PDB file of C-alpha atoms in Angstrom:
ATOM      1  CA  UNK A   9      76.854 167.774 221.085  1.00 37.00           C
ATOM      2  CA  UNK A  10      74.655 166.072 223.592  1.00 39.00           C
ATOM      3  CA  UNK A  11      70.831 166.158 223.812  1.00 36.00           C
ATOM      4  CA  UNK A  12      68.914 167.390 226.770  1.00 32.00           C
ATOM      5  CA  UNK A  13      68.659 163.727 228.123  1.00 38.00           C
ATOM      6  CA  UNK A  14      72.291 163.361 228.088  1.00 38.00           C
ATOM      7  CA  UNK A  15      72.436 160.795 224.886  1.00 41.00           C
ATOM      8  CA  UNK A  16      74.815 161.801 221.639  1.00 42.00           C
ATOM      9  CA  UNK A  17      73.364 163.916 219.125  1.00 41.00           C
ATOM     10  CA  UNK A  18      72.134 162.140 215.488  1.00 40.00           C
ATOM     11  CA  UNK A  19      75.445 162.385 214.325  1.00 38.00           C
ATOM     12  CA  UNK A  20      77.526 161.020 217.320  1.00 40.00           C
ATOM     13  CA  UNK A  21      78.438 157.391 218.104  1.00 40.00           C
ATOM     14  CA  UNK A  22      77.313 155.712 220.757  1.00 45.00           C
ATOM     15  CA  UNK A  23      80.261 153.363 221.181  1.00 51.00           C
ATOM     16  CA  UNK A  24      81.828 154.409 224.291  1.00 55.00           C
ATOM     17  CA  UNK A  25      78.966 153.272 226.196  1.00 61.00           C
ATOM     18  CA  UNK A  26      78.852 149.825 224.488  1.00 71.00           C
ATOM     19  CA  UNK A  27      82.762 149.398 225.059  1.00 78.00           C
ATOM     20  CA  UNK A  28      82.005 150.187 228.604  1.00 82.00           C
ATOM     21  CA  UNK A  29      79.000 147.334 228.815  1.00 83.00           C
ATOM     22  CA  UNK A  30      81.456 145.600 226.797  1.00 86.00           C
ATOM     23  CA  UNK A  31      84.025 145.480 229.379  1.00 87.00           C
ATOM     24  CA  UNK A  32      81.957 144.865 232.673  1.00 86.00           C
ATOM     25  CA  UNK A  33      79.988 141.915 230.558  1.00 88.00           C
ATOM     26  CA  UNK A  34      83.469 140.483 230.197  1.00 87.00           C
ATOM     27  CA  UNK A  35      84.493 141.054 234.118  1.00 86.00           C
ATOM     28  CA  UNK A  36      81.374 139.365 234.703  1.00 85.00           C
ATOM     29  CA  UNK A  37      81.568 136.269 232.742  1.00 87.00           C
ATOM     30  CA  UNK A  38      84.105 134.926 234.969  1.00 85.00           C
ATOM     31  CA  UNK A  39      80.885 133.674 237.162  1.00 81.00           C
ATOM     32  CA  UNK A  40      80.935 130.751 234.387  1.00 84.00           C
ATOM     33  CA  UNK A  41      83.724 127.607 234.807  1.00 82.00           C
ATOM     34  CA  UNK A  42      86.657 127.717 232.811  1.00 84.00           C
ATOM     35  CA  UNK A  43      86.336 125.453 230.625  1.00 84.00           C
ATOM     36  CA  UNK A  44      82.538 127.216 229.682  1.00 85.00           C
ATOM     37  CA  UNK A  45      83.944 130.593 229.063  1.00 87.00           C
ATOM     38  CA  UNK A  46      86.653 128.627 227.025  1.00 89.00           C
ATOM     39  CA  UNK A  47      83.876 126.968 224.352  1.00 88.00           C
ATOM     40  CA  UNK A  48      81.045 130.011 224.769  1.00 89.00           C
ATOM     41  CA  UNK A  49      82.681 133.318 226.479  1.00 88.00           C
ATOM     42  CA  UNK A  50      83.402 134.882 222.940  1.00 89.00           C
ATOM     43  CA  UNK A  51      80.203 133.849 221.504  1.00 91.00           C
ATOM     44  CA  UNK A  52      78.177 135.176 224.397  1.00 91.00           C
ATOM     45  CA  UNK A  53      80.194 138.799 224.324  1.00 90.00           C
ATOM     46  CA  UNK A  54      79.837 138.820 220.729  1.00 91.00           C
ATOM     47  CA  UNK A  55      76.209 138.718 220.991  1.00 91.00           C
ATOM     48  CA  UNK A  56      75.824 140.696 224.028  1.00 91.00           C
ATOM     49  CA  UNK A  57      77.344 143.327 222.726  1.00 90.00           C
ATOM     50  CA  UNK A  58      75.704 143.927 219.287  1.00 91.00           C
ATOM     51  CA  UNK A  59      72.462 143.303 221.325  1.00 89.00           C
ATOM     52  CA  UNK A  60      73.528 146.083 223.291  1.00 89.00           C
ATOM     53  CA  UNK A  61      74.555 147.994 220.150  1.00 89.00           C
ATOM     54  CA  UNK A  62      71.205 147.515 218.571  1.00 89.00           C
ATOM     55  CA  UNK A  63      69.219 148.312 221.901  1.00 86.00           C
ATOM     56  CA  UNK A  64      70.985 151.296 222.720  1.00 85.00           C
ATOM     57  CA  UNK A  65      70.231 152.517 219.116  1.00 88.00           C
ATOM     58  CA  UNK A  66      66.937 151.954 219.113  1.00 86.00           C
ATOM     59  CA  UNK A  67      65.761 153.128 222.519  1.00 83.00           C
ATOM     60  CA  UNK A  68      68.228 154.670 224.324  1.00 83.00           C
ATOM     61  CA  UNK A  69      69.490 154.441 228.060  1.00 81.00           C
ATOM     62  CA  UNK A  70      66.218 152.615 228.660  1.00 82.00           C
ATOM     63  CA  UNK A  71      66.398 149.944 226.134  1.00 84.00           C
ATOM     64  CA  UNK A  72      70.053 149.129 227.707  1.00 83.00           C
ATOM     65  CA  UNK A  73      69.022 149.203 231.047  1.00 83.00           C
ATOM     66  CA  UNK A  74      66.442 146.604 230.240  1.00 85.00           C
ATOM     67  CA  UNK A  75      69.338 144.522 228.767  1.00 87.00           C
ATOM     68  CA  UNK A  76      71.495 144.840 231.374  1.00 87.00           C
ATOM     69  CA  UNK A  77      68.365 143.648 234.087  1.00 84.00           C
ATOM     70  CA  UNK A  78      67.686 140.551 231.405  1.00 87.00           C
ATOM     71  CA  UNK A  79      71.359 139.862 230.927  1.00 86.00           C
ATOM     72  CA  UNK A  80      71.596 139.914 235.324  1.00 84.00           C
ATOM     73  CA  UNK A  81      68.948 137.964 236.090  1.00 81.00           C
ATOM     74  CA  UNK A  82      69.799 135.419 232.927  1.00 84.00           C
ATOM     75  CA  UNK A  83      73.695 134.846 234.376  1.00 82.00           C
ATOM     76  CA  UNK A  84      72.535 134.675 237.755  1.00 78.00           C
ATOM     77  CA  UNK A  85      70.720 131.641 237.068  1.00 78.00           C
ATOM     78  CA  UNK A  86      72.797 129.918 234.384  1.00 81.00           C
ATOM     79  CA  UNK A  87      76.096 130.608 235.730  1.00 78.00           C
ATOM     80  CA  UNK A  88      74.567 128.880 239.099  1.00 71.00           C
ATOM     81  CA  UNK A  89      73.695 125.992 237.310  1.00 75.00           C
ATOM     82  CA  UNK A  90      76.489 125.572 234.707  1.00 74.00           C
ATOM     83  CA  UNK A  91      78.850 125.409 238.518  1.00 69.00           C
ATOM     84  CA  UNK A  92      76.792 122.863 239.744  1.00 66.00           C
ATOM     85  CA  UNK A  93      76.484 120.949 236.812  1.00 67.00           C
ATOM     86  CA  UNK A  94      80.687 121.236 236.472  1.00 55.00           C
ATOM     87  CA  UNK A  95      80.890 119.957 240.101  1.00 58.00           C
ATOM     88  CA  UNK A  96      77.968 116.989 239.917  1.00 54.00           C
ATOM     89  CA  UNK A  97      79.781 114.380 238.495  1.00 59.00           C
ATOM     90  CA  UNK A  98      82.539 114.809 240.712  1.00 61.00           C
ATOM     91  CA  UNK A  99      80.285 115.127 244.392  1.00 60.00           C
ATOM     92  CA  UNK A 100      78.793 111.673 242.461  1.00 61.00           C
ATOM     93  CA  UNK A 101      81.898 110.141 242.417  1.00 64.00           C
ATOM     94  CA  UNK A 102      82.566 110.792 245.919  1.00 63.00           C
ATOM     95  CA  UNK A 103      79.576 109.783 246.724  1.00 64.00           C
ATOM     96  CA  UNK A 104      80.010 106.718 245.070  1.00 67.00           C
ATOM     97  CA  UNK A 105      83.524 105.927 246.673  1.00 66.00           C
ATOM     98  CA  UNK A 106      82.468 107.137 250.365  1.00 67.00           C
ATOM     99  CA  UNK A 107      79.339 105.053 249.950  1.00 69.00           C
ATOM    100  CA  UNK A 108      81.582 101.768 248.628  1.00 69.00           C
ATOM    101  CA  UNK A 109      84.298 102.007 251.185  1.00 69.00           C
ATOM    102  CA  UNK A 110      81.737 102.132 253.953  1.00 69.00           C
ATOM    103  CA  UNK A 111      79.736  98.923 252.532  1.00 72.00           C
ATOM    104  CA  UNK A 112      83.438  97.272 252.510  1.00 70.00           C
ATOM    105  CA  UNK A 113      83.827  98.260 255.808  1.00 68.00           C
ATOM    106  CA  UNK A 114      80.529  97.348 256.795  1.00 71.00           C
ATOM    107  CA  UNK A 115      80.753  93.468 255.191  1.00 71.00           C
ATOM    108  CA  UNK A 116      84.158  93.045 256.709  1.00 69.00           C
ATOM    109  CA  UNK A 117      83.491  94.191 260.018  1.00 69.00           C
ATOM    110  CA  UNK A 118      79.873  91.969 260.212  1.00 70.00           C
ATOM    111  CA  UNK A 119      80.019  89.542 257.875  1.00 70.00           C
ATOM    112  CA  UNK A 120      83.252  88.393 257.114  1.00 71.00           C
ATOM    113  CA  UNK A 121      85.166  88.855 260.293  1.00 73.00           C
ATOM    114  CA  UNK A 122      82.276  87.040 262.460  1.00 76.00           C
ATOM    115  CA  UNK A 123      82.318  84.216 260.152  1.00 72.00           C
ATOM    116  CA  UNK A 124      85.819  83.808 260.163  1.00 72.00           C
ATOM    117  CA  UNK A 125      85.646  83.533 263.693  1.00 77.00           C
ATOM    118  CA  UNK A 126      83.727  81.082 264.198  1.00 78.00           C
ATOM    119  CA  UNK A 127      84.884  78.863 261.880  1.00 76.00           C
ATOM    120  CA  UNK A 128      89.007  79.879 262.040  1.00 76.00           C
ATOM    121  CA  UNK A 129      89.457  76.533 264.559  1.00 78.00           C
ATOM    122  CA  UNK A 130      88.439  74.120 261.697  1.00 83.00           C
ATOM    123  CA  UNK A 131      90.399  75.819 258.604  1.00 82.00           C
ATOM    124  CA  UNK A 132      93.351  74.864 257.644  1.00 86.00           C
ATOM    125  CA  UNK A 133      96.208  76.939 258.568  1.00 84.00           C
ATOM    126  CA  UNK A 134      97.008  78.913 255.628  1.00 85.00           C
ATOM    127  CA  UNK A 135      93.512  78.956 254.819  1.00 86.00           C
ATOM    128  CA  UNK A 136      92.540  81.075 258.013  1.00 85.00           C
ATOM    129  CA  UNK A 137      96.155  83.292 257.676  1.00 87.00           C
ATOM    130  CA  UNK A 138      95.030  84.335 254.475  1.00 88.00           C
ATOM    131  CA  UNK A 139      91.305  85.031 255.713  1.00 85.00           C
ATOM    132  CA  UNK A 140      92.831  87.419 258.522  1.00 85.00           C
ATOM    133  CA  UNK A 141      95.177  89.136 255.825  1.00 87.00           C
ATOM    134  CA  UNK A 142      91.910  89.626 253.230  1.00 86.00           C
ATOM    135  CA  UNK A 143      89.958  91.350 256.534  1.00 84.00           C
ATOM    136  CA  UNK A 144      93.091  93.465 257.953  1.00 85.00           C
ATOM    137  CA  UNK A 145      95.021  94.551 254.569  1.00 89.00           C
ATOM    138  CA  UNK A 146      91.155  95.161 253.261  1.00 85.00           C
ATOM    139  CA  UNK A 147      90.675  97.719 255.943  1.00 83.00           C
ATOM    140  CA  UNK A 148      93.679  99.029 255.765  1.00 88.00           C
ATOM    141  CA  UNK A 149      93.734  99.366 251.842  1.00 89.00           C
ATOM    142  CA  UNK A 150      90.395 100.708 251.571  1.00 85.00           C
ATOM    143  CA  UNK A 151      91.473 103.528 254.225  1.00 85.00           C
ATOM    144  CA  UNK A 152      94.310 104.744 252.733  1.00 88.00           C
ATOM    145  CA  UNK A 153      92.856 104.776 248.912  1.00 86.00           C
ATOM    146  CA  UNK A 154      89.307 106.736 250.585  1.00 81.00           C
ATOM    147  CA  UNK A 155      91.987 109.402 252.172  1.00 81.00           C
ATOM    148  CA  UNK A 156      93.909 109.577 249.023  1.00 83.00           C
ATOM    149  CA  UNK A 157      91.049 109.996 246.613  1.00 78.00           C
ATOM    150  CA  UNK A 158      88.926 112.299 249.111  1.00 73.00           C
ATOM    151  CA  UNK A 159      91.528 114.751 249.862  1.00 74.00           C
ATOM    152  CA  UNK A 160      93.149 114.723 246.066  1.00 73.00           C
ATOM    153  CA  UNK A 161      96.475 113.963 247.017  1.00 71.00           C
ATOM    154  CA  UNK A 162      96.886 111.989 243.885  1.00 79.00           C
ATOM    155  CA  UNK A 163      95.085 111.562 240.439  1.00 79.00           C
ATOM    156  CA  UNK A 164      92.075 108.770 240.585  1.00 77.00           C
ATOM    157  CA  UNK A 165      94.605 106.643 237.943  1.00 82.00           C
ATOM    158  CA  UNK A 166      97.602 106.551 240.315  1.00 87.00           C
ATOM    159  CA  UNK A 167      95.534 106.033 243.917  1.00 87.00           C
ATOM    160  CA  UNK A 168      95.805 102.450 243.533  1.00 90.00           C
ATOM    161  CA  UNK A 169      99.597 102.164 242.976  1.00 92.00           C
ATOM    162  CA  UNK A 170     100.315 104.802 245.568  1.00 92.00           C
ATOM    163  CA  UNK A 171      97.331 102.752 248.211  1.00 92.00           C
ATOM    164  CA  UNK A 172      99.434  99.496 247.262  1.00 94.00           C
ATOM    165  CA  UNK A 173     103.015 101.314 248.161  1.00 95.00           C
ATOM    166  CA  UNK A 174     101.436 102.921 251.202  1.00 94.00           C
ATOM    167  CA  UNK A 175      99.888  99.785 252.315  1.00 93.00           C
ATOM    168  CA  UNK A 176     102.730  97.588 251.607  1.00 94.00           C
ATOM    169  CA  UNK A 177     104.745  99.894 254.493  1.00 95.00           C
ATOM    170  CA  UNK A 178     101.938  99.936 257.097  1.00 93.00           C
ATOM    171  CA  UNK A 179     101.840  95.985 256.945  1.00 92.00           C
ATOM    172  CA  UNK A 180     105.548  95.124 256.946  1.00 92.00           C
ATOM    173  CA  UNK A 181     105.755  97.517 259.944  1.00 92.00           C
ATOM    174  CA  UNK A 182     102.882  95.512 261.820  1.00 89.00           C
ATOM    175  CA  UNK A 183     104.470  91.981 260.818  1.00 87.00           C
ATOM    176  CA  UNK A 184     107.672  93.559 261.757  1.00 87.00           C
ATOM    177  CA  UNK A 185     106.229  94.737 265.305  1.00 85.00           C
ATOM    178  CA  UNK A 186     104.072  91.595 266.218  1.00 83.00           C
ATOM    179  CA  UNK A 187     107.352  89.106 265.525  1.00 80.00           C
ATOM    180  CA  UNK A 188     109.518  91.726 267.275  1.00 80.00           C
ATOM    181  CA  UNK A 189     107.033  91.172 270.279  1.00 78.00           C
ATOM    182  CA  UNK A 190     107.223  87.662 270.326  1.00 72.00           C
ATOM    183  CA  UNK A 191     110.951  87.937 271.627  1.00 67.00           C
ATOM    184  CA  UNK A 192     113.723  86.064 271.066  1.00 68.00           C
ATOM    185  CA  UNK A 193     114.615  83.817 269.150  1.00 65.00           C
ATOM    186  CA  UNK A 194     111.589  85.990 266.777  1.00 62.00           C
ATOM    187  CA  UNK A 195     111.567  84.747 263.427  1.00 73.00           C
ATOM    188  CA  UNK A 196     109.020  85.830 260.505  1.00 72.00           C
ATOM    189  CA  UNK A 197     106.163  83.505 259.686  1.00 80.00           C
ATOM    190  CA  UNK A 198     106.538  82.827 255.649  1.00 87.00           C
ATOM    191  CA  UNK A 199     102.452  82.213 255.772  1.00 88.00           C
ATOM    192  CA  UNK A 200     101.828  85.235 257.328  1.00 89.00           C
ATOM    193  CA  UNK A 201     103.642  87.565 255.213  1.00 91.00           C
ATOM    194  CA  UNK A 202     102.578  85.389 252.118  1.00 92.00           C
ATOM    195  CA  UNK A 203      98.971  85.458 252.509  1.00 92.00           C
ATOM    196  CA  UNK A 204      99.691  89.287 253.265  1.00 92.00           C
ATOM    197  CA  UNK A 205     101.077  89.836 250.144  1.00 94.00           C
ATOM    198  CA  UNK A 206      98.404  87.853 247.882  1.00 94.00           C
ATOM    199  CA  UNK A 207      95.828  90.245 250.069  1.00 93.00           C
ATOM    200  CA  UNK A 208      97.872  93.336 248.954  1.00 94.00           C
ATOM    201  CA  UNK A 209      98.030  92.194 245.727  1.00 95.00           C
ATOM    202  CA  UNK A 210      94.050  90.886 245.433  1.00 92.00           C
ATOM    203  CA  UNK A 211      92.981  94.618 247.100  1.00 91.00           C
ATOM    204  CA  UNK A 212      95.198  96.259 244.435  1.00 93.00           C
ATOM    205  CA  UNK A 213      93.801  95.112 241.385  1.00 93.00           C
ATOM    206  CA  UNK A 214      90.148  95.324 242.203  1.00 87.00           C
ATOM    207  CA  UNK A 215      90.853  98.922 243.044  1.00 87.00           C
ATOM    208  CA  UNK A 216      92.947  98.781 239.293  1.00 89.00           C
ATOM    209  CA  UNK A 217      90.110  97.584 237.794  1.00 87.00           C
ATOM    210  CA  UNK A 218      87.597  99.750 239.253  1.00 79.00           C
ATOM    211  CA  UNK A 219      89.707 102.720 238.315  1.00 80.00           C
ATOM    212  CA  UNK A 220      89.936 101.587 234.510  1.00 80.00           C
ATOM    213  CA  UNK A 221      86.443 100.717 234.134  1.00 72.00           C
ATOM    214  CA  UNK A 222      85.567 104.041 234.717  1.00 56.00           C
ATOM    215  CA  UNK A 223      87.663 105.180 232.160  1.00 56.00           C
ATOM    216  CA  UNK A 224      86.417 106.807 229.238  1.00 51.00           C
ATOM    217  CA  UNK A 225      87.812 105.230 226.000  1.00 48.00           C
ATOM    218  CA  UNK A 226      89.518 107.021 223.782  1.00 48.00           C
ATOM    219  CA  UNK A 227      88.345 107.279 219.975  1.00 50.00           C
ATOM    220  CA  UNK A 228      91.370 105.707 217.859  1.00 51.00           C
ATOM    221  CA  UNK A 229      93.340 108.035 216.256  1.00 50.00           C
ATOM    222  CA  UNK A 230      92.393 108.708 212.268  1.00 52.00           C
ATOM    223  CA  UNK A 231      95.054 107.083 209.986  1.00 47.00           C
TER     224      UNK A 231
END
């Protein structure tokens, strides 16, 4: 038996609409991250749905309405800002690599590569080798690991070892094509694809480090 506004009589439950607020409350929590709705979603339906329980109970259609424009207006705003706050620390670490790469760039290209310039004629031989290498396998390692990391083709732990792998090819193929310019008899300079390596190696484990410095640490396991 209903009353003349439509709500159940004194001695009918109410429950179907509360299932039904129930269910779209649910739908709608999906506006939170995952890993939110993992640690809060029951919780949050839980209470939403005895506060819709005790509402409805106590003033009708009206009183759950007025939930329903609080309970809006409140997800609107913190489902907003639990999104941006899941997706801050990883535009800052973008940030952060985009803005190193492009001061690496920016010291190679007018600091270090002028300098070596100028003073290549009075270096010793190895010495200015394996100041070329540093400039050319720094650009080219510090490419490769910004595409890597930017576009997520690989975790942040394995960048460097795939960068080094990467790198390693994309130098032994412009060794290989300089000393097959050269003509014959074209043999490999031992200095040049030394000091290349050390420079492979040097670029590699500051990115290592980098990478592992920014690691959290784990608590120790309990005994």
């Amino acid at each position: 038996m209903k009353t003349w506004d439509g709500q159940p009589g004194p001695g009918k439950s109410r429950g179907g609409g509360d299932a039904l607020s129930r269910r779209f409350y649910a739908l709608l929590l999906a506006a939170y991250p995952r890993e939110f709705r993992r640690e809060y979603g029951g919780e949050m339906l839980l209470v939403f749905t005895e506060r819709c329980r005790d509402e409805t109970r106590a003033g009708g259609r009206a009183a759950l309405a007025r939930v329903w424009g609080e309970t809006l207006a409140d997800l609107a705003l913190s489902a907003a800002r639990e999104r941006l706050d899941g997706r801050g620390d990883a535009v800052m670490r973008t940030l952060r690599t985009v803005v190193l790469a492009l001061l690496a760039y920016a010291f190679a290209l007018l600091v270090a590569a002028p300098l070596y310039v100028r003073y290549r004629g009075s270096m010793p031989t190895f010495a200015a080798t394996s100041v070329d290498a540093l400039i050319s396998v720094g650009v080219i390692f510090n490419f490769i690991y910004l595409l890597l990391t930017l576009t997520r083709r690989v975790g942040r732990a394995r960048a460097p070892r795939v960068t080094l792998v990467v790198a390693a090819v994309v130098v032994a193929s412009l060794i290989a094509l300089m000393t097959a310019s050269l003509g014959p008899p074209a043999r490999v300079n031992l200095e040049i694809v030394v000091a290349h390596a050390l420079s492979l190696l040097l670029w590699f484990t500051i990115h290592s480090w980098w990478v592992l410095r920014r690691r959290p640490v784990e608590p120790p396991a309990p005994a």
